[in-house]
Amino acid sequence: MKYKRVLIKLSGEALAGDQGFGIDGEMLSTISKEIGQLHATGTEIAIVVGGGNIHRGVAGATAGMDRSTSDYMGMMATVINCLALQDTLERQGVYTRVQSAIDMQEVAEPYIRRKAMRHLEKKRVVIFAAGTGSPYFTTDTTAALRANEINAEVIMKATKVDGIYDKDPMKHNDAVKFDTLNYIDVLNRGIKVMDSTAISLCMDNDMDIVVFNMFETGNIKKVVEGNAVGTLVTKPQK
Ligand code: UDP
């Protein structure tokens, strides 16, 4: 295995499946099976889950809401997704803990870094809920932050396409996939794979990101085994 400890970033949209909104049980079960197979290899797994399938702060703000209030709603949405993922993983025999950046002790542990790391050592999957706990951030930035905090070796950014292309592969037949990209190229080209705050945080701390298609069976394991899957975003190689 190339990596011992990984952080998987799952967007809320991934949980919605084709319905585009809410949580699709079948999709959740597919994702959980993939995570379960990776877990069986002994890899330490942390997960940050988004909330875009339920609420996005910017969308509320555009409709006239107070931005921070709308962002808090988004963070609440991530908690719903995290509990759904926890439930599905545990039904498959994978022990998990949800840690929330906003206190809600009846449903989740508070985020405590050292406790999270202890859970990982005990091979429990740790699911980080409620983003960073602060408005104006995203769960991509949460992924960058938590990955650094828990000393993960890589962020595995799950997407529907198999990496980063020079143009949208859904619209252009001649789109070319990058095997590797530097952080600064992602920023300069305005590639919307993660927001710029998240990419910058990874760049400043040399946190590798693998962008890959999580919906292709076995892919998640291949990434951790070190196979060339997806696109690696990393520092310039000498
Ligand atoms: N959010 C926030 N602070 C954070 C993380 C998330 O305010 O640290 C809010 C923000 O409104 C965001 C929403 O939660 O739009 C859902 O997260 P995100 O959009 O990152 O979810 P994803 O796109 O991954 O589904």
Short mmCIF file of C-alpha atoms and ligand atoms in Angstrom, two decimals:
data_model
loop_
_atom_site.label_atom_id
_atom_site.label_comp_id
_atom_site.label_asym_id
_atom_site.label_seq_id
_atom_site.Cartn_x
_atom_site.Cartn_y
_atom_site.Cartn_z
CA MET A 1 0.00 0.00 0.00
CA LYS A 2 1.30 3.44 -0.92
CA TYR A 3 -0.67 5.22 1.77
CA LYS A 4 -1.34 4.23 5.37
CA ARG A 5 -3.66 7.09 6.32
CA VAL A 6 -5.94 8.81 3.83
CA LEU A 7 -8.66 11.42 3.89
CA ILE A 8 -11.52 10.92 1.45
CA LYS A 9 -13.55 13.96 0.38
CA LEU A 10 -17.08 13.06 -0.64
CA SER A 11 -19.32 15.78 -1.99
CA GLY A 12 -22.94 15.90 -0.97
CA GLU A 13 -23.85 15.57 -4.64
CA ALA A 14 -22.17 12.17 -4.73
CA LEU A 15 -24.72 10.93 -2.19
CA ALA A 16 -27.63 12.25 -4.25
CA GLY A 17 -26.96 9.95 -7.20
CA ASP A 18 -28.99 10.65 -10.34
CA GLN A 19 -31.85 12.23 -8.41
CA GLY A 20 -29.62 15.27 -7.84
CA PHE A 21 -31.07 16.04 -4.42
CA GLY A 22 -31.17 14.36 -1.01
CA ILE A 23 -29.68 10.97 -0.29
CA ASP A 24 -29.86 8.02 -2.63
CA GLY A 25 -29.71 4.83 -0.57
CA GLU A 26 -28.25 2.76 -3.38
CA MET A 27 -25.52 5.29 -4.03
CA LEU A 28 -24.69 5.39 -0.34
CA SER A 29 -24.45 1.64 -0.25
CA THR A 30 -22.15 1.55 -3.33
CA ILE A 31 -19.85 4.16 -1.78
CA SER A 32 -19.85 2.34 1.56
CA LYS A 33 -18.90 -0.97 -0.08
CA GLU A 34 -15.90 0.68 -1.73
CA ILE A 35 -14.86 2.26 1.56
CA GLY A 36 -15.41 -1.07 3.33
CA GLN A 37 -13.06 -2.84 0.91
CA LEU A 38 -10.38 -0.25 1.48
CA HIS A 39 -10.91 -0.50 5.24
CA ALA A 40 -10.36 -4.26 5.06
CA THR A 41 -6.79 -3.63 3.83
CA GLY A 42 -5.98 -1.95 7.15
CA THR A 43 -5.80 1.56 5.68
CA GLU A 44 -6.68 4.30 8.15
CA ILE A 45 -9.58 6.26 6.72
CA ALA A 46 -10.99 9.68 7.55
CA ILE A 47 -13.85 11.13 5.53
CA VAL A 48 -15.10 14.68 5.03
CA VAL A 49 -18.63 14.80 3.65
CA GLY A 50 -20.16 17.82 1.91
CA GLY A 51 -23.73 19.03 2.06
CA GLY A 52 -24.48 20.39 -1.41
CA ASN A 53 -27.19 17.79 -1.99
CA ILE A 54 -29.24 19.47 0.73
CA HIS A 55 -28.10 23.07 1.08
CA ARG A 56 -25.30 25.29 -0.15
CA GLY A 57 -24.54 28.54 1.62
CA VAL A 58 -23.97 30.55 -1.53
CA ALA A 59 -27.30 29.45 -3.01
CA GLY A 60 -29.17 30.76 0.04
CA ALA A 61 -27.19 33.99 0.02
CA THR A 62 -27.96 34.52 -3.67
CA ALA A 63 -31.64 34.19 -2.85
CA GLY A 64 -31.28 36.99 -0.29
CA MET A 65 -30.45 35.10 2.90
CA ASP A 66 -27.82 36.23 5.34
CA ARG A 67 -24.66 34.44 4.16
CA SER A 68 -23.50 33.18 7.52
CA THR A 69 -26.93 31.81 8.43
CA SER A 70 -27.08 30.08 5.08
CA ASP A 71 -23.61 28.63 5.61
CA TYR A 72 -24.62 27.29 9.03
CA MET A 73 -27.53 25.56 7.31
CA GLY A 74 -25.01 24.04 4.89
CA MET A 75 -22.94 22.77 7.79
CA MET A 76 -26.05 21.21 9.34
CA ALA A 77 -26.69 19.52 6.00
CA THR A 78 -23.28 17.84 6.16
CA VAL A 79 -24.23 16.35 9.54
CA ILE A 80 -27.29 14.68 8.02
CA ASN A 81 -25.09 13.18 5.30
CA CYS A 82 -22.47 12.04 7.80
CA LEU A 83 -25.06 10.21 9.91
CA ALA A 84 -26.42 8.50 6.79
CA LEU A 85 -22.92 7.39 5.79
CA GLN A 86 -22.16 6.22 9.32
CA ASP A 87 -25.31 4.13 9.35
CA THR A 88 -24.56 2.48 6.00
CA LEU A 89 -20.93 1.78 6.86
CA GLU A 90 -21.82 0.24 10.20
CA ARG A 91 -24.45 -1.99 8.61
CA GLN A 92 -21.55 -3.33 6.58
CA GLY A 93 -19.55 -4.03 9.71
CA VAL A 94 -17.22 -1.02 9.51
CA TYR A 95 -16.84 0.74 12.85
CA THR A 96 -17.07 4.51 12.59
CA ARG A 97 -17.13 7.68 14.65
CA VAL A 98 -18.69 10.95 13.56
CA GLN A 99 -16.96 14.05 14.92
CA SER A 100 -18.72 17.37 14.47
CA ALA A 101 -17.09 20.80 14.32
CA ILE A 102 -20.32 22.22 15.79
CA ASP A 103 -21.24 20.75 19.15
CA MET A 104 -24.20 18.38 19.06
CA GLN A 105 -23.23 15.76 21.56
CA GLU A 106 -26.47 13.80 21.31
CA VAL A 107 -25.66 12.80 17.75
CA ALA A 108 -21.91 13.11 17.30
CA GLU A 109 -18.66 13.47 19.20
CA PRO A 110 -17.13 16.91 19.23
CA TYR A 111 -14.13 17.33 16.96
CA ILE A 112 -11.07 16.56 19.05
CA ARG A 113 -7.96 16.07 16.96
CA ARG A 114 -6.13 13.67 19.24
CA LYS A 115 -9.25 11.57 19.73
CA ALA A 116 -9.77 11.41 15.98
CA MET A 117 -6.22 10.15 15.56
CA ARG A 118 -6.72 7.53 18.27
CA HIS A 119 -9.85 6.28 16.47
CA LEU A 120 -7.84 6.01 13.26
CA GLU A 121 -5.12 4.01 15.01
CA LYS A 122 -7.87 1.67 16.23
CA LYS A 123 -9.01 1.34 12.60
CA ARG A 124 -12.26 3.16 13.08
CA VAL A 125 -13.36 5.24 10.14
CA VAL A 126 -13.63 8.84 11.31
CA ILE A 127 -16.27 10.97 9.59
CA PHE A 128 -15.85 14.72 9.99
CA ALA A 129 -19.15 16.61 10.10
CA ALA A 130 -20.14 20.31 10.06
CA GLY A 131 -17.18 21.42 7.96
CA THR A 132 -14.74 23.67 9.75
CA GLY A 133 -17.53 24.99 11.97
CA SER A 134 -17.13 28.45 10.42
CA PRO A 135 -19.11 30.12 7.65
CA TYR A 136 -17.44 31.26 4.42
CA PHE A 137 -15.56 27.98 4.10
CA THR A 138 -16.33 24.84 2.15
CA THR A 139 -15.98 21.18 2.89
CA ASP A 140 -13.10 21.03 0.38
CA THR A 141 -11.23 23.44 2.65
CA THR A 142 -12.31 21.31 5.60
CA ALA A 143 -10.75 18.31 3.86
CA ALA A 144 -7.48 20.22 3.35
CA LEU A 145 -7.48 21.37 6.97
CA ARG A 146 -8.35 18.03 8.59
CA ALA A 147 -5.97 16.06 6.33
CA ASN A 148 -3.12 18.24 7.55
CA GLU A 149 -4.26 18.10 11.17
CA ILE A 150 -4.44 14.30 11.31
CA ASN A 151 -1.25 13.79 9.26
CA ALA A 152 -3.01 12.07 6.38
CA GLU A 153 -0.71 11.34 3.47
CA VAL A 154 -3.17 12.24 0.75
CA ILE A 155 -6.59 13.73 0.08
CA MET A 156 -8.66 11.50 -2.16
CA LYS A 157 -11.14 13.74 -3.89
CA ALA A 158 -13.98 11.61 -5.19
CA THR A 159 -15.57 12.86 -8.41
CA LYS A 160 -17.74 11.51 -11.22
CA VAL A 161 -14.96 11.83 -13.80
CA ASP A 162 -11.66 9.99 -13.77
CA GLY A 163 -9.41 12.97 -13.14
CA ILE A 164 -8.73 16.53 -14.25
CA TYR A 165 -8.98 17.39 -17.97
CA ASP A 166 -7.83 20.45 -19.94
CA LYS A 167 -11.50 21.06 -20.76
CA ASP A 168 -14.83 19.58 -19.74
CA PRO A 169 -14.75 15.93 -20.93
CA MET A 170 -18.56 15.82 -20.85
CA LYS A 171 -18.69 18.54 -23.51
CA HIS A 172 -15.49 18.01 -25.53
CA ASN A 173 -14.42 14.75 -27.16
CA ASP A 174 -10.83 15.92 -27.51
CA ALA A 175 -10.40 16.76 -23.80
CA VAL A 176 -7.03 15.52 -22.51
CA LYS A 177 -6.56 14.14 -19.01
CA PHE A 178 -3.67 15.24 -16.82
CA ASP A 179 -1.82 12.50 -14.93
CA THR A 180 -0.15 15.09 -12.70
CA LEU A 181 -0.70 18.80 -12.12
CA ASN A 182 1.01 21.32 -9.85
CA TYR A 183 -1.09 23.21 -7.31
CA ILE A 184 -0.25 26.50 -8.95
CA ASP A 185 -1.41 25.23 -12.35
CA VAL A 186 -4.76 24.29 -10.84
CA LEU A 187 -5.04 27.83 -9.44
CA ASN A 188 -3.80 29.60 -12.60
CA ARG A 189 -6.02 27.61 -14.91
CA GLY A 190 -9.00 28.22 -12.65
CA ILE A 191 -9.74 24.49 -12.52
CA LYS A 192 -12.81 24.05 -10.36
CA VAL A 193 -11.87 20.72 -8.82
CA MET A 194 -11.56 22.24 -5.33
CA ASP A 195 -11.91 25.86 -4.29
CA SER A 196 -8.80 28.04 -4.23
CA THR A 197 -8.65 28.19 -0.42
CA ALA A 198 -8.44 24.41 -0.28
CA ILE A 199 -5.81 24.17 -3.02
CA SER A 200 -3.73 26.92 -1.38
CA LEU A 201 -3.81 25.17 1.98
CA CYS A 202 -2.62 21.96 0.31
CA MET A 203 0.06 23.83 -1.62
CA ASP A 204 1.44 25.56 1.46
CA ASN A 205 1.65 22.25 3.32
CA ASP A 206 2.62 19.82 0.54
CA MET A 207 -0.57 17.81 0.88
CA ASP A 208 -1.07 15.66 -2.23
CA ILE A 209 -4.53 15.41 -3.75
CA VAL A 210 -5.69 12.55 -5.97
CA VAL A 211 -8.76 13.41 -8.03
CA PHE A 212 -10.41 10.16 -9.13
CA ASN A 213 -13.66 8.52 -10.11
CA MET A 214 -14.99 6.85 -7.02
CA PHE A 215 -17.92 5.32 -8.85
CA GLU A 216 -15.78 2.87 -10.77
CA THR A 217 -15.57 -0.32 -8.73
CA GLY A 218 -12.20 -0.94 -7.12
CA ASN A 219 -10.79 2.50 -7.95
CA ILE A 220 -10.50 3.69 -4.39
CA LYS A 221 -8.31 0.69 -3.52
CA LYS A 222 -6.21 1.19 -6.63
CA VAL A 223 -5.38 4.74 -5.59
CA VAL A 224 -4.21 3.60 -2.16
CA GLU A 225 -2.20 0.78 -3.71
CA GLY A 226 -0.33 3.43 -5.67
CA ASN A 227 -1.69 2.69 -9.15
CA ALA A 228 -1.86 5.56 -11.60
CA VAL A 229 -5.55 6.36 -11.24
CA GLY A 230 -7.02 9.82 -11.77
CA THR A 231 -4.93 12.98 -11.52
CA LEU A 232 -2.35 13.69 -8.84
CA VAL A 233 -2.15 17.33 -7.75
CA THR A 234 1.20 17.86 -6.12
CA LYS A 235 4.25 20.15 -5.86
CA PRO A 236 6.52 20.65 -8.91
CA GLN A 237 8.90 17.71 -9.32
CA LYS A 238 12.62 18.51 -9.66
N1 UDP B 1 -19.93 25.19 4.95
C1 UDP B 1 -19.44 26.23 5.73
N2 UDP B 1 -18.23 26.08 6.36
C2 UDP B 1 -17.47 24.96 6.23
C3 UDP B 1 -17.95 23.92 5.41
C4 UDP B 1 -19.19 24.05 4.79
O1 UDP B 1 -20.07 27.26 5.88
O2 UDP B 1 -16.39 24.88 6.83
C5 UDP B 1 -21.27 25.31 4.35
C6 UDP B 1 -21.29 26.10 3.06
O3 UDP B 1 -22.46 26.86 3.03
C7 UDP B 1 -21.35 25.02 1.99
C8 UDP B 1 -22.20 23.97 2.67
O4 UDP B 1 -21.78 24.02 4.03
O5 UDP B 1 -21.94 25.48 0.81
C9 UDP B 1 -22.06 22.58 2.14
O6 UDP B 1 -20.71 22.26 1.93
P1 UDP B 1 -20.08 22.14 0.46
O7 UDP B 1 -20.70 23.15 -0.45
O8 UDP B 1 -18.61 22.18 0.60
O9 UDP B 1 -20.56 20.68 0.05
P2 UDP B 1 -20.25 19.81 -1.25
O10 UDP B 1 -20.06 20.75 -2.43
O11 UDP B 1 -19.00 19.05 -0.99
O12 UDP B 1 -21.45 18.93 -1.38
#
